[in-house]
Coordinates of C-alpha atoms in Angstrom, one line a residue:
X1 CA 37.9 33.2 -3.9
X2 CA 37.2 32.4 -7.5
X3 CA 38.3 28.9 -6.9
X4 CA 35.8 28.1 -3.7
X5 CA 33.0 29.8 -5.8
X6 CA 33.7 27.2 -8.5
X7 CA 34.4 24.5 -5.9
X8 CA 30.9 25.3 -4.4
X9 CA 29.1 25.7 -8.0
X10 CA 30.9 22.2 -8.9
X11 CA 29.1 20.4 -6.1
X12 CA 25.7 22.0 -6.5
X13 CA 25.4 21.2 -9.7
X14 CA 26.9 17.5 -9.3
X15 CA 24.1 17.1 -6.2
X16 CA 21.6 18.6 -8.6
X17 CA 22.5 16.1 -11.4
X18 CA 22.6 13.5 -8.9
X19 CA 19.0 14.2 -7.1
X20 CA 17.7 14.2 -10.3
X21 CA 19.2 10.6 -11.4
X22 CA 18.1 9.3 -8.5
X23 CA 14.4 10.4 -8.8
X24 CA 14.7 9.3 -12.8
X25 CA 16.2 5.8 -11.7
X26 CA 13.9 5.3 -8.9
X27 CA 10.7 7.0 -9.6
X28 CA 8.4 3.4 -10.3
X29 CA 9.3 3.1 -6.2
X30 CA 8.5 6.6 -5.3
X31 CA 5.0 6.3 -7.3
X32 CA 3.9 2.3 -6.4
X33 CA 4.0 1.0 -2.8
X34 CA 3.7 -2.9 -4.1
X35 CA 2.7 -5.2 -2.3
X36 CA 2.0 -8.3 -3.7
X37 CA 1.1 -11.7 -2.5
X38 CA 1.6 -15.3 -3.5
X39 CA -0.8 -16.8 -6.4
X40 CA -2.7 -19.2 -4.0
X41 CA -3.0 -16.5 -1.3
X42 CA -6.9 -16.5 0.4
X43 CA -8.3 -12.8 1.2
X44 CA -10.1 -12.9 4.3
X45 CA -13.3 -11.1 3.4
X46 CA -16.6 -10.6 5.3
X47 CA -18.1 -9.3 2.4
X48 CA -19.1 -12.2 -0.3
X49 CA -16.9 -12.2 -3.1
X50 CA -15.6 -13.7 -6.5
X51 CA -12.2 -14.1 -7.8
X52 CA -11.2 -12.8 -11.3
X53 CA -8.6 -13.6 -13.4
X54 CA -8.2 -11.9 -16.9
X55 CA -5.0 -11.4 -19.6
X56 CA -3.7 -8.1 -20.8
X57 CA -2.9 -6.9 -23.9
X58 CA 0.6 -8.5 -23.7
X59 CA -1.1 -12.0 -21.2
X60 CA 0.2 -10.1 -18.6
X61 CA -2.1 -12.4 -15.6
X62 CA -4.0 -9.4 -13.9
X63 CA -6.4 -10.5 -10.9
X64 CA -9.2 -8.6 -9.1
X65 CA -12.0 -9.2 -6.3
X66 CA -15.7 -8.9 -7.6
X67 CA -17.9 -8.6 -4.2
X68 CA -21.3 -8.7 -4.0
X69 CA -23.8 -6.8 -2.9
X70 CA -26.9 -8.5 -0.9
X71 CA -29.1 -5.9 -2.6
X72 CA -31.1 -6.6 -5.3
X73 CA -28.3 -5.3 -7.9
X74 CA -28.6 -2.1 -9.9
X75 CA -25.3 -3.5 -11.7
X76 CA -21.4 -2.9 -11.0
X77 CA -18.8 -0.3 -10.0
X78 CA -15.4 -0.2 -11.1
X79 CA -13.0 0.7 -8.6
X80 CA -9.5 1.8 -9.7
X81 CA -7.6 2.0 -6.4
X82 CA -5.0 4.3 -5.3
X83 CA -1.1 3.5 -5.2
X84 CA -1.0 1.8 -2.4
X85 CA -1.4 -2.0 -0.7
X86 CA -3.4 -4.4 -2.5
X87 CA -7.2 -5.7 -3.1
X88 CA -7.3 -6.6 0.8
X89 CA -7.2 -3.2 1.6
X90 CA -10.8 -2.7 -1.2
X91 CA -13.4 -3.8 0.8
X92 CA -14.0 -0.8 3.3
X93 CA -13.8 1.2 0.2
X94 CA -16.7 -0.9 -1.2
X95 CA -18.8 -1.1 1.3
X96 CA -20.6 2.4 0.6
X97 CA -21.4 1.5 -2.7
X98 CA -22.4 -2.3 -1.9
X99 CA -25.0 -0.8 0.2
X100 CA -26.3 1.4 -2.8
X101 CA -27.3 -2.1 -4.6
X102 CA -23.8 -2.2 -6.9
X103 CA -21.2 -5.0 -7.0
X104 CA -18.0 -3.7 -6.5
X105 CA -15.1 -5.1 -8.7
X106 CA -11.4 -4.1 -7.2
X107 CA -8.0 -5.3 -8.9
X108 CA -4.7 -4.9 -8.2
X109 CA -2.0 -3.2 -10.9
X110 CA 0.8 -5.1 -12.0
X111 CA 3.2 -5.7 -9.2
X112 CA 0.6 -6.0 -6.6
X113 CA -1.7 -8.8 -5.0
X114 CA -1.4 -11.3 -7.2
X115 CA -1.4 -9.3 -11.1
X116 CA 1.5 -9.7 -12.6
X117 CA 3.7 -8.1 -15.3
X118 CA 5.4 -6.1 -16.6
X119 CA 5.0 -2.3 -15.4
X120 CA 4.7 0.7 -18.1
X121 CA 1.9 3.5 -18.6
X122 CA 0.8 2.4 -21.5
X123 CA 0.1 -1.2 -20.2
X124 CA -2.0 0.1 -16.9
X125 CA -3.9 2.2 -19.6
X126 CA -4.8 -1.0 -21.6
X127 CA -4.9 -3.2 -18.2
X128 CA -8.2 -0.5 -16.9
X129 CA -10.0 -0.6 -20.3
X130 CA -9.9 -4.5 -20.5
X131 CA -11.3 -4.7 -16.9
X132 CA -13.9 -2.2 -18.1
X133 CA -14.4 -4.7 -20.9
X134 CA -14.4 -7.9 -18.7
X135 CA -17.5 -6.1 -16.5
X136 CA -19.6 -4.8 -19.5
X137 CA -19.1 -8.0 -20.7
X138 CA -20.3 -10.0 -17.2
X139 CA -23.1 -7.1 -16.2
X140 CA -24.5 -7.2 -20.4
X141 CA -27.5 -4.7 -20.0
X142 CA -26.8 -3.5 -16.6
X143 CA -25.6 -0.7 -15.1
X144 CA -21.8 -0.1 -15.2
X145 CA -20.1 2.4 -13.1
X146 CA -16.7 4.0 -12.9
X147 CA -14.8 4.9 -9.2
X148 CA -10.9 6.4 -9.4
X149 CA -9.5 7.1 -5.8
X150 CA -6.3 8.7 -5.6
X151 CA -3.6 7.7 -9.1
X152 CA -6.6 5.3 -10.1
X153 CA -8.3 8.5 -10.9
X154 CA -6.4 8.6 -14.4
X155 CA -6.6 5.3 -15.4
X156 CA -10.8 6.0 -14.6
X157 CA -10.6 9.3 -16.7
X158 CA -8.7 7.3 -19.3
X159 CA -11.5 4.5 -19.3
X160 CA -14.2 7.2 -19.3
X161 CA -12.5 8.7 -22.7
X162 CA -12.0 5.5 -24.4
X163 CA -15.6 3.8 -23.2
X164 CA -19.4 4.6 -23.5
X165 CA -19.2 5.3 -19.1
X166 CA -22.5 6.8 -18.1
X167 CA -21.2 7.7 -14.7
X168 CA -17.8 8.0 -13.2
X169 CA -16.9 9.5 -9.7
X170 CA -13.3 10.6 -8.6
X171 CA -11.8 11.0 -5.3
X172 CA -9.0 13.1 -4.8
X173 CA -7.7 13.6 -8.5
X174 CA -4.5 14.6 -9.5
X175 CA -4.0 17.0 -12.6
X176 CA -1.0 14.5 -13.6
X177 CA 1.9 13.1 -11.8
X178 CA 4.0 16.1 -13.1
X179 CA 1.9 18.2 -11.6
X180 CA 2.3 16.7 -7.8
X181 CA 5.6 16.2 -8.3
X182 CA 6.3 19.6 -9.3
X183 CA 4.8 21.2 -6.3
X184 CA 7.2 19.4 -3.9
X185 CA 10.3 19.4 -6.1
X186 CA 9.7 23.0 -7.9
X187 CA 13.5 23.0 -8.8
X188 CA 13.6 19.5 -10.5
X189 CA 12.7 19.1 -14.8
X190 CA 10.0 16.6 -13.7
X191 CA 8.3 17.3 -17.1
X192 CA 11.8 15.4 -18.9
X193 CA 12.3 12.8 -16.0
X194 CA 8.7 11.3 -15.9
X195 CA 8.1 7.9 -17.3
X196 CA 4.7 8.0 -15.9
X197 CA 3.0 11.6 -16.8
X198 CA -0.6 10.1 -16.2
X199 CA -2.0 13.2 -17.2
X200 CA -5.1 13.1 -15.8
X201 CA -6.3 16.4 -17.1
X202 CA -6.3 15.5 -21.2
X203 CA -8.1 12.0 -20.0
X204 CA -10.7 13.7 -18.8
X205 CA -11.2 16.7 -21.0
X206 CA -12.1 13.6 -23.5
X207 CA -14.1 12.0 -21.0
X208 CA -18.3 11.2 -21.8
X209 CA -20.7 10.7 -19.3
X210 CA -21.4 12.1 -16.0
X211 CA -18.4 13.2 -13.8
X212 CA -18.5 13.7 -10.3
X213 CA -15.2 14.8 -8.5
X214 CA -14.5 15.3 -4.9
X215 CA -11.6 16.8 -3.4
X216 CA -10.9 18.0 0.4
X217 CA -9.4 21.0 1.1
X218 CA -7.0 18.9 3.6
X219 CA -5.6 16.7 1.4
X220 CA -2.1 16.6 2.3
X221 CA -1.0 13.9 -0.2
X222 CA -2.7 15.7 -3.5
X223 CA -2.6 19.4 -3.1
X224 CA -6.1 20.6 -3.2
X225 CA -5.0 23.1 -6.1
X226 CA -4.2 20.4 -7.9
X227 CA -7.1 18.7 -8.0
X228 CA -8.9 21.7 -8.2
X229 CA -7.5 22.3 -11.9
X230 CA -9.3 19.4 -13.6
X231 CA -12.5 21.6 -13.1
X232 CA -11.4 23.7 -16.0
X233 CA -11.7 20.5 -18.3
X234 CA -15.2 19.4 -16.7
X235 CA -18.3 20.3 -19.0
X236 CA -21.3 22.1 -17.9
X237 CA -23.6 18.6 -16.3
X238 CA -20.2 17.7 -14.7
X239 CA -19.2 18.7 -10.8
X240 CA -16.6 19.3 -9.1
X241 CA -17.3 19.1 -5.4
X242 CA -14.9 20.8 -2.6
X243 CA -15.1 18.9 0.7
X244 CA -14.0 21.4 3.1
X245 CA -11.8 20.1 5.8
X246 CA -11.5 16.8 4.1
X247 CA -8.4 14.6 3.5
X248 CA -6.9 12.5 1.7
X249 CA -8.0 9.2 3.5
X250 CA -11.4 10.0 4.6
X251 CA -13.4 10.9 1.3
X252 CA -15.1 7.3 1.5
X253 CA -16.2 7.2 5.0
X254 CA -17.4 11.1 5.2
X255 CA -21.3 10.8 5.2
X256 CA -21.7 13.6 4.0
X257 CA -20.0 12.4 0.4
X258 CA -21.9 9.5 0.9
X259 CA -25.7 11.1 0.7
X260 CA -24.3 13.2 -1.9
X261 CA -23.7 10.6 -3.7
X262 CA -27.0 8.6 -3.0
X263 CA -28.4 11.8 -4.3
X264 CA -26.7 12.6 -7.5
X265 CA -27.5 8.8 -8.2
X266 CA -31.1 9.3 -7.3
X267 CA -30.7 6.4 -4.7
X268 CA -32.3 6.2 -1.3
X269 CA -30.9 5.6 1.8
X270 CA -31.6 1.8 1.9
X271 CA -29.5 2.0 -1.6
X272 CA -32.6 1.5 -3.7
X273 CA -33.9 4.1 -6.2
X274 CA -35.9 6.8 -4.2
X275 CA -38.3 9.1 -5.9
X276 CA -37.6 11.8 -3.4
X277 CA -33.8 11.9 -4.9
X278 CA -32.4 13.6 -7.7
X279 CA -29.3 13.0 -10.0
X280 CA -28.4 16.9 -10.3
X281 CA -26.5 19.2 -8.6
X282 CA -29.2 21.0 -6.8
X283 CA -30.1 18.1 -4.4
X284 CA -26.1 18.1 -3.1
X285 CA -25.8 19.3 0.5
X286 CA -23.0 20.9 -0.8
X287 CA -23.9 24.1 -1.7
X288 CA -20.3 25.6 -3.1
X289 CA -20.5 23.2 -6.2
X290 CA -17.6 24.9 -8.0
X291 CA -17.2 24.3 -12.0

């Protein structure tokens, strides 16, 4: 009896150890779906659009989409994507926001579309301030905004805390990579096997500016809950909007999110600034604006 209890503890642990290894060794394809594409690939967009090309911190080649709005232009939004596809996949996402008067500027992570590099936290970190950089730099005097959907969420938090953002919006957040990976593998130390924490929540406690989350209550690929907990670190202009019966996916189509946000940016429905709108809180049609 002694011996099969022992026999049976011996492979538990040894399945333990080896689920564990396996999500240690393996995690950078758990967390990034790449897909990249060759250098002299040609996007098919309908929407007008530049090409960029910048350097990181260690001339890592990182490249991004700028498309244009045919509004008269209020300035540009930065859009950190999720962890999934490439820039081709940007322009849908855009289009709200290219109808409110903004350029849109998209780019893909190391590993995917046509960046390129070497992949670590602390170079995404440094890749998303020197796009910041690049569009402060291109828009001088203009208005320069801040969009995180999904993982890009961090690295927007993480610009927001290290830049002079006025505004920053984030669509379905994550508390940190631990925290997501927790809920599904609750029996795992994914605390000592992360390599990428991306721990959204100290980013943003740091953040300036205006903050604007939204989070749907169906999100099956962030927990709600975990989301939910970066309201705790919000300060008292910030808010931290609960989209009932949203998912993951559909935060940038809902129209609903969309006049909300017109609102809170005191745009009209043409995308131009309408006195009838208001930046706050109170002109949400949200009325559960949880803190």
């Amino acid at each position: 009896m002694m011996k099969a209890v022992v026999r049976v503890t011996s492979v538990a642990i040894f399945l333990y150890v080896g689920l564990a290894a396996a999500i240690y060794l393996n995690q950078e394809k758990l967390m990034f779906h790449f897909a990249p594409v060759p250098d002299g690939h040609i996007y098919a967009f309908d929407t007008p659009y530049d090409e960029v090309l910048i350097s990181g911190e260690d001339s890592a080649k990182l490249h991004g989409v700028l498309f244009k709005t045919d509004r008269p232009s209020r300035g540009v939004l930065i859009y950190y994507k999720g962890n999934m596809g490439n820039v081709s996949w940007s322009e849908q996402i855009a289009e709200p926001f290219l109808d409110m008067g903004f350029d849109v500027l998209s780019m893909d992570y190391r590993g995917f579309g046509k960046s390129r590099g070497e992949l670590s936290e602390a170079a995404l970190l440094s890749d998303a301030e020197a796009w910041y950089d690049w569009a402060t730099d291109a828009y001088k005097g203009r208005d320069v905004r801040v969009f995180g959907y999904s993982m890009g969420t961090t690295f927007a938090s993480h610009v927001s805390a290290v830049r002079d953002v006025k505004n920053t919006i984030l669509f379905a957040p994550m508390k940190s990579i631990i925290d997501v990976a927790e809920r599904r593998y609750p029996f795992l130390p994914i605390a000592l096997l992360a390599e990428y924490p991306l721990r959204n929540d100290q980013k943003l406690a740091r953040a300036k500016g205006h903050i604007v989350i939204y989070h749907g209550t169906n999100d099956r690929i962030i927990d709600y809950a975990s989301g939910k907990a970066l309201a705790a670190v919000l300060g008292p202009d910030d808010s931290f909007i609960t989209v009932p019966g949203g998912t993951h996916y559909d935060l940038p189509w809902r129209e609903d999110v969309r006049t909300d946000i017109r609102a809170r940016w005191g745009l009209g429905f043409a995308g131009l600034p309408d006195s009838r709108s208001q930046k706050n809180a109170e002109n949400s049609i949200f009325s559960n604006t949880a803190r």
